[in-house]
XYZ file of C-alpha atoms in Angstrom:
351
model
C -50.556 -10.224 -1.671
C -47.296 -12.772 -1.304
C -45.579 -13.049 2.186
C -42.774 -11.349 2.820
C -40.265 -14.302 3.598
C -39.339 -15.056 7.166
C -35.598 -14.045 8.062
C -33.298 -16.616 9.327
C -32.043 -15.202 12.624
C -29.156 -17.404 14.765
C -31.974 -18.735 16.702
C -33.027 -21.193 13.452
C -28.797 -22.374 13.177
C -29.297 -23.052 16.743
C -32.162 -24.997 16.564
C -31.069 -26.699 13.180
C -27.636 -27.898 14.228
C -28.992 -28.731 17.601
C -26.526 -26.345 19.598
C -26.489 -23.503 21.693
C -26.234 -19.562 20.721
C -23.338 -19.392 21.692
C -21.605 -22.041 19.988
C -23.477 -20.530 16.649
C -22.023 -17.071 17.979
C -18.176 -18.767 18.148
C -18.365 -20.359 14.920
C -19.239 -17.347 12.623
C -16.844 -15.132 14.765
C -14.894 -17.920 13.612
C -13.500 -17.878 17.019
C -10.457 -20.972 17.405
C -11.908 -22.866 21.063
C -14.909 -24.707 18.358
C -14.641 -27.972 17.867
C -14.003 -29.072 14.073
C -16.946 -31.683 13.673
C -19.220 -28.997 15.669
C -17.524 -26.153 13.207
C -18.843 -28.639 10.139
C -22.798 -28.505 11.511
C -23.078 -25.439 12.406
C -21.574 -24.531 8.724
C -23.876 -27.042 7.289
C -26.913 -25.528 8.868
C -25.905 -21.973 8.250
C -24.944 -22.943 4.162
C -28.979 -25.306 4.132
C -31.537 -21.882 5.572
C -28.924 -19.163 3.647
C -28.226 -17.300 7.575
C -26.192 -14.419 7.285
C -24.771 -12.891 10.215
C -26.318 -9.217 11.096
C -23.839 -6.624 10.995
C -26.179 -4.449 12.242
C -26.799 -7.182 15.437
C -23.555 -7.790 16.243
C -22.783 -3.712 16.841
C -26.236 -3.710 19.226
C -24.808 -6.712 21.010
C -21.318 -4.737 21.763
C -19.685 -7.376 19.211
C -16.714 -6.497 16.270
C -18.406 -4.927 13.572
C -15.971 -7.140 11.528
C -15.062 -4.374 9.619
C -11.626 -3.506 8.450
C -11.059 -0.006 6.865
C -8.614 1.566 4.437
C -8.039 5.076 4.304
C -6.458 6.256 0.811
C -5.783 10.068 -0.134
C -8.678 11.543 -1.981
C -6.993 14.217 -4.150
C -3.872 11.764 -5.506
C -6.481 8.826 -5.992
C -8.741 10.318 -7.715
C -6.619 12.485 -9.797
C -4.928 8.863 -10.904
C -8.276 7.466 -11.769
C -9.193 10.573 -14.159
C -5.653 10.189 -15.455
C -5.941 6.566 -16.591
C -2.153 6.286 -16.532
C -1.964 2.921 -15.313
C -1.140 3.205 -11.836
C -2.221 -0.402 -10.006
C -2.096 1.060 -6.057
C -5.783 0.877 -5.170
C -6.404 -2.631 -7.708
C -3.225 -4.460 -5.538
C -4.125 -2.706 -2.032
C -7.666 -3.883 -2.324
C -6.458 -7.351 -3.455
C -4.747 -7.985 -0.818
C -6.803 -6.780 2.087
C -9.930 -8.471 0.902
C -8.461 -11.744 0.335
C -6.765 -11.617 3.452
C -9.828 -10.510 5.260
C -12.089 -12.943 3.525
C -9.495 -15.952 5.138
C -10.901 -14.564 8.825
C -14.966 -13.920 7.797
C -14.157 -9.583 8.211
C -14.794 -7.130 5.128
C -12.543 -4.868 3.993
C -13.918 -1.441 3.294
C -12.803 2.182 1.611
C -12.464 5.114 2.314
C -11.301 8.356 0.295
C -9.956 11.442 2.632
C -8.137 14.429 2.874
C -5.491 14.045 4.232
C -4.761 18.164 3.744
C -7.624 19.897 4.908
C -8.891 20.969 8.265
C -12.219 18.762 7.587
C -10.147 15.455 7.571
C -11.463 14.668 11.355
C -14.942 15.537 10.783
C -14.898 13.141 8.012
C -13.315 10.206 9.601
C -15.209 10.527 12.309
C -18.075 10.154 10.355
C -17.166 6.853 8.961
C -15.929 6.038 12.362
C -19.482 6.557 13.302
C -21.316 4.783 9.877
C -18.932 1.746 10.200
C -17.301 0.930 13.867
C -14.442 -0.447 12.306
C -12.403 -2.775 13.940
C -9.031 -1.617 12.635
C -8.319 0.827 10.333
C -5.493 0.624 7.488
C -3.727 4.316 6.488
C -1.729 4.672 3.547
C 0.776 7.607 2.934
C 0.447 9.851 4.007
C -2.260 9.468 6.472
C -0.099 7.498 8.843
C 1.769 10.690 9.485
C -0.631 12.709 10.026
C -1.637 13.270 13.811
C -4.592 14.780 13.493
C -6.152 10.928 12.066
C -3.679 9.103 14.017
C -5.132 11.241 17.196
C -8.755 10.456 16.220
C -8.300 7.092 15.930
C -6.558 6.707 19.548
C -8.512 8.781 21.183
C -11.487 6.229 19.574
C -9.149 3.563 20.988
C -9.441 1.607 17.244
C -6.158 0.001 16.294
C -4.580 0.888 13.353
C -1.610 -0.078 11.076
C 0.174 2.486 8.945
C 2.249 2.004 5.691
C 5.172 4.160 5.062
C 5.207 5.722 8.167
C 7.185 6.522 10.942
C 6.865 4.091 14.005
C 5.901 6.098 16.300
C 4.512 3.348 18.190
C 1.958 1.037 17.580
C 1.705 -0.973 14.442
C 3.493 -0.105 11.172
C 4.923 -1.988 7.957
C 7.136 -0.858 5.538
C 8.539 -1.629 2.136
C 12.296 -1.497 3.100
C 12.482 1.461 0.871
C 15.709 2.538 2.004
C 16.953 -1.096 1.103
C 14.735 -0.965 -1.738
C 16.895 2.423 -3.609
C 20.414 0.867 -1.939
C 19.236 -2.519 -4.247
C 18.467 -0.823 -7.414
C 22.236 1.647 -6.846
C 24.417 -1.497 -6.552
C 23.158 -3.013 -9.186
C 23.715 0.334 -11.236
C 27.105 0.205 -10.191
C 27.443 -3.172 -10.513
C 26.689 -2.623 -14.630
C 30.182 0.224 -14.249
C 27.767 2.636 -13.971
C 29.386 5.636 -11.196
C 27.509 9.264 -12.063
C 24.007 7.662 -11.198
C 21.464 10.542 -10.921
C 18.454 10.434 -8.602
C 15.271 11.988 -8.889
C 13.154 12.114 -5.120
C 9.982 12.058 -4.393
C 7.272 14.422 -2.511
C 8.432 16.017 1.016
C 5.256 15.321 2.316
C 5.688 11.731 1.797
C 8.996 10.012 4.239
C 9.116 6.704 1.344
C 10.408 9.837 -0.636
C 13.412 10.712 2.361
C 13.846 6.621 3.064
C 14.350 5.807 -1.200
C 16.931 9.084 -1.084
C 18.892 8.167 1.950
C 19.230 4.540 0.280
C 20.887 5.902 -3.009
C 23.020 8.089 -0.356
C 24.302 4.918 1.621
C 24.964 3.189 -1.304
C 26.812 6.070 -3.284
C 28.758 6.729 -0.316
C 29.981 2.660 0.570
C 30.877 2.780 -3.422
C 33.054 6.267 -3.045
C 31.025 7.919 -5.923
C 29.828 11.155 -5.750
C 26.532 12.808 -5.425
C 27.304 15.881 -5.905
C 24.526 17.976 -8.067
C 23.207 14.202 -8.925
C 19.571 14.566 -7.016
C 16.905 16.341 -7.958
C 13.247 16.748 -6.164
C 9.962 16.007 -7.995
C 6.466 15.519 -6.537
C 5.624 12.362 -8.537
C 4.161 13.817 -11.060
C 5.059 13.117 -14.750
C 5.548 16.906 -15.368
C 7.470 16.880 -12.202
C 10.332 14.460 -13.562
C 10.543 15.791 -16.633
C 11.507 18.933 -14.812
C 14.154 17.411 -13.060
C 14.949 14.829 -16.025
C 15.890 18.332 -18.245
C 18.607 19.410 -15.008
C 20.137 16.469 -14.424
C 20.437 15.853 -18.512
C 21.248 19.024 -19.204
C 24.845 19.024 -17.368
C 28.158 18.611 -18.699
C 29.230 15.641 -17.025
C 25.390 14.625 -16.896
C 24.554 10.710 -15.099
C 24.895 7.951 -17.331
C 21.921 6.636 -14.989
C 19.044 7.290 -13.457
C 16.707 5.961 -10.184
C 12.874 7.787 -10.247
C 11.171 7.682 -7.427
C 7.804 6.436 -9.149
C 6.730 5.427 -12.777
C 5.766 8.455 -13.978
C 9.012 10.498 -12.727
C 10.307 7.297 -14.816
C 9.003 7.481 -17.733
C 9.041 11.268 -17.517
C 12.732 10.657 -17.779
C 12.684 8.148 -20.476
C 10.563 11.041 -22.722
C 12.810 13.692 -22.030
C 16.319 11.383 -23.152
C 13.947 10.211 -26.186
C 13.773 14.088 -27.067
C 17.573 15.073 -26.333
C 18.476 12.698 -28.664
C 19.695 9.834 -26.027
C 19.211 6.404 -26.659
C 18.083 4.336 -23.651
C 19.311 1.718 -22.738
C 22.851 2.719 -24.725
C 23.418 6.462 -23.524
C 21.104 6.337 -20.521
C 20.087 3.782 -18.330
C 16.816 4.278 -15.755
C 15.330 2.132 -12.952
C 12.218 2.782 -11.848
C 9.630 2.831 -8.473
C 6.975 1.165 -7.952
C 6.765 -1.304 -11.004
C 2.914 -0.436 -11.888
C 1.639 -2.208 -15.170
C 2.473 0.765 -17.564
C 6.124 0.423 -17.561
C 5.873 -2.977 -19.375
C 4.692 -0.770 -22.615
C 7.168 1.749 -22.594
C 9.417 1.901 -25.105
C 12.185 0.156 -23.640
C 10.357 -1.368 -21.314
C 11.642 -0.266 -17.920
C 14.020 -2.274 -15.094
C 11.652 -1.409 -12.323
C 12.140 -1.876 -8.370
C 8.762 -3.897 -8.054
C 6.895 -2.620 -4.386
C 5.009 -5.455 -2.457
C 1.511 -3.219 -1.482
C -1.154 -6.405 -2.286
C 1.094 -8.596 0.521
C 1.956 -5.094 2.557
C -2.124 -5.096 2.923
C -2.606 -8.571 3.415
C -0.274 -8.041 6.290
C -1.425 -5.038 7.310
C -4.954 -6.522 8.254
C -3.468 -9.662 9.389
C -1.609 -7.918 12.369
C -4.810 -5.946 13.404
C -6.872 -8.705 13.188
C -3.785 -10.508 15.353
C -4.561 -7.097 17.454
C -8.504 -7.716 18.243
C -7.829 -11.899 19.017
C -5.104 -10.644 21.564
C -2.339 -12.695 20.034
C 1.267 -12.067 19.573
C 2.577 -9.394 17.086
C 5.865 -9.610 15.683
C 8.415 -6.586 16.239
C 7.689 -3.447 14.678
C 8.133 -1.870 11.667
C 7.226 -5.355 10.081
C 9.215 -4.922 6.344
C 7.631 -6.499 3.724
C 10.616 -6.543 1.414
C 10.446 -5.892 -2.433
C 12.906 -6.616 -5.414
C 13.915 -5.547 -8.567
C 12.250 -6.563 -11.608
C 15.206 -6.488 -14.846
C 13.681 -5.609 -17.940
C 15.744 -3.187 -21.077
C 16.444 -0.100 -19.717
C 19.660 -0.548 -18.019
C 23.036 -1.511 -19.824
C 26.416 -0.630 -18.928
C 27.142 2.932 -19.363
C 28.409 4.206 -22.621
C 32.304 4.081 -23.197
C 34.066 7.638 -23.639
C 34.701 8.840 -26.807
């Protein structure tokens, strides 16, 4: 019977490198007070022996778990996955979070919880007990859920809210109001004065921020907004309904800003059904800039949401908090930009 290979421990690494257990621990934990040459020596022993730090042992010793937990909404995420409609929010979130975690020797774990359920607190308690995360990234709308933030406060687990009200703590936004103003200003520069807006679900504070940005830009340019705003829920169907209302008016808008890609694509579809040519008869700007908007006809001009960079910054804030390092003023704003494609043109000339 083959003998079981003895697992390599921190003691083996210390003996091989000729250093103390405390020095090995500081290197493993990526602490700052280790000389570069000492770090190289310990790392060489780790690589040679194939040592893998035990998370279980770290927990038992009362040290950090080196796990950052990211929460996303279960219902909407599963709906998007099943629809296979090209949304890359999760991909970008994992890209930014995992790469930043790797820089600091952390791991990013991803959990789906139902923020609408009365059981969300129980679900989150289970995840906390199993993982004991050093920090949590709350994507919309979890940052607005007091059951979630209250539980994390109770367990003294730091968290970063993305796209939520500040109300103390750590918060990051993508400057949604500024981006909506940017889109509106861009259309005004093209000559549009009748600019419609399709807002998103009231459940998300970012929906109001985007609407506020459109309203403030329209006001700044002295333009009327009466009858030019409809509200959807980020679904394609709600975008169709909103677009039909806006484009069914006698004095219809010559441009529409939609609060996400699904509603923008729906607007594009409705316009074609009504015999309108985009962008000759109607200009469209979308929010999010997921891959799918490049492949509709015409490819949509879009506000790009820097999701990967935002989650990367969120992870960095949590790690800085764990280390007791100085934090920037809150909320941190990670600004996006406008990607020009083929769905915007000057308004049609009056007949």
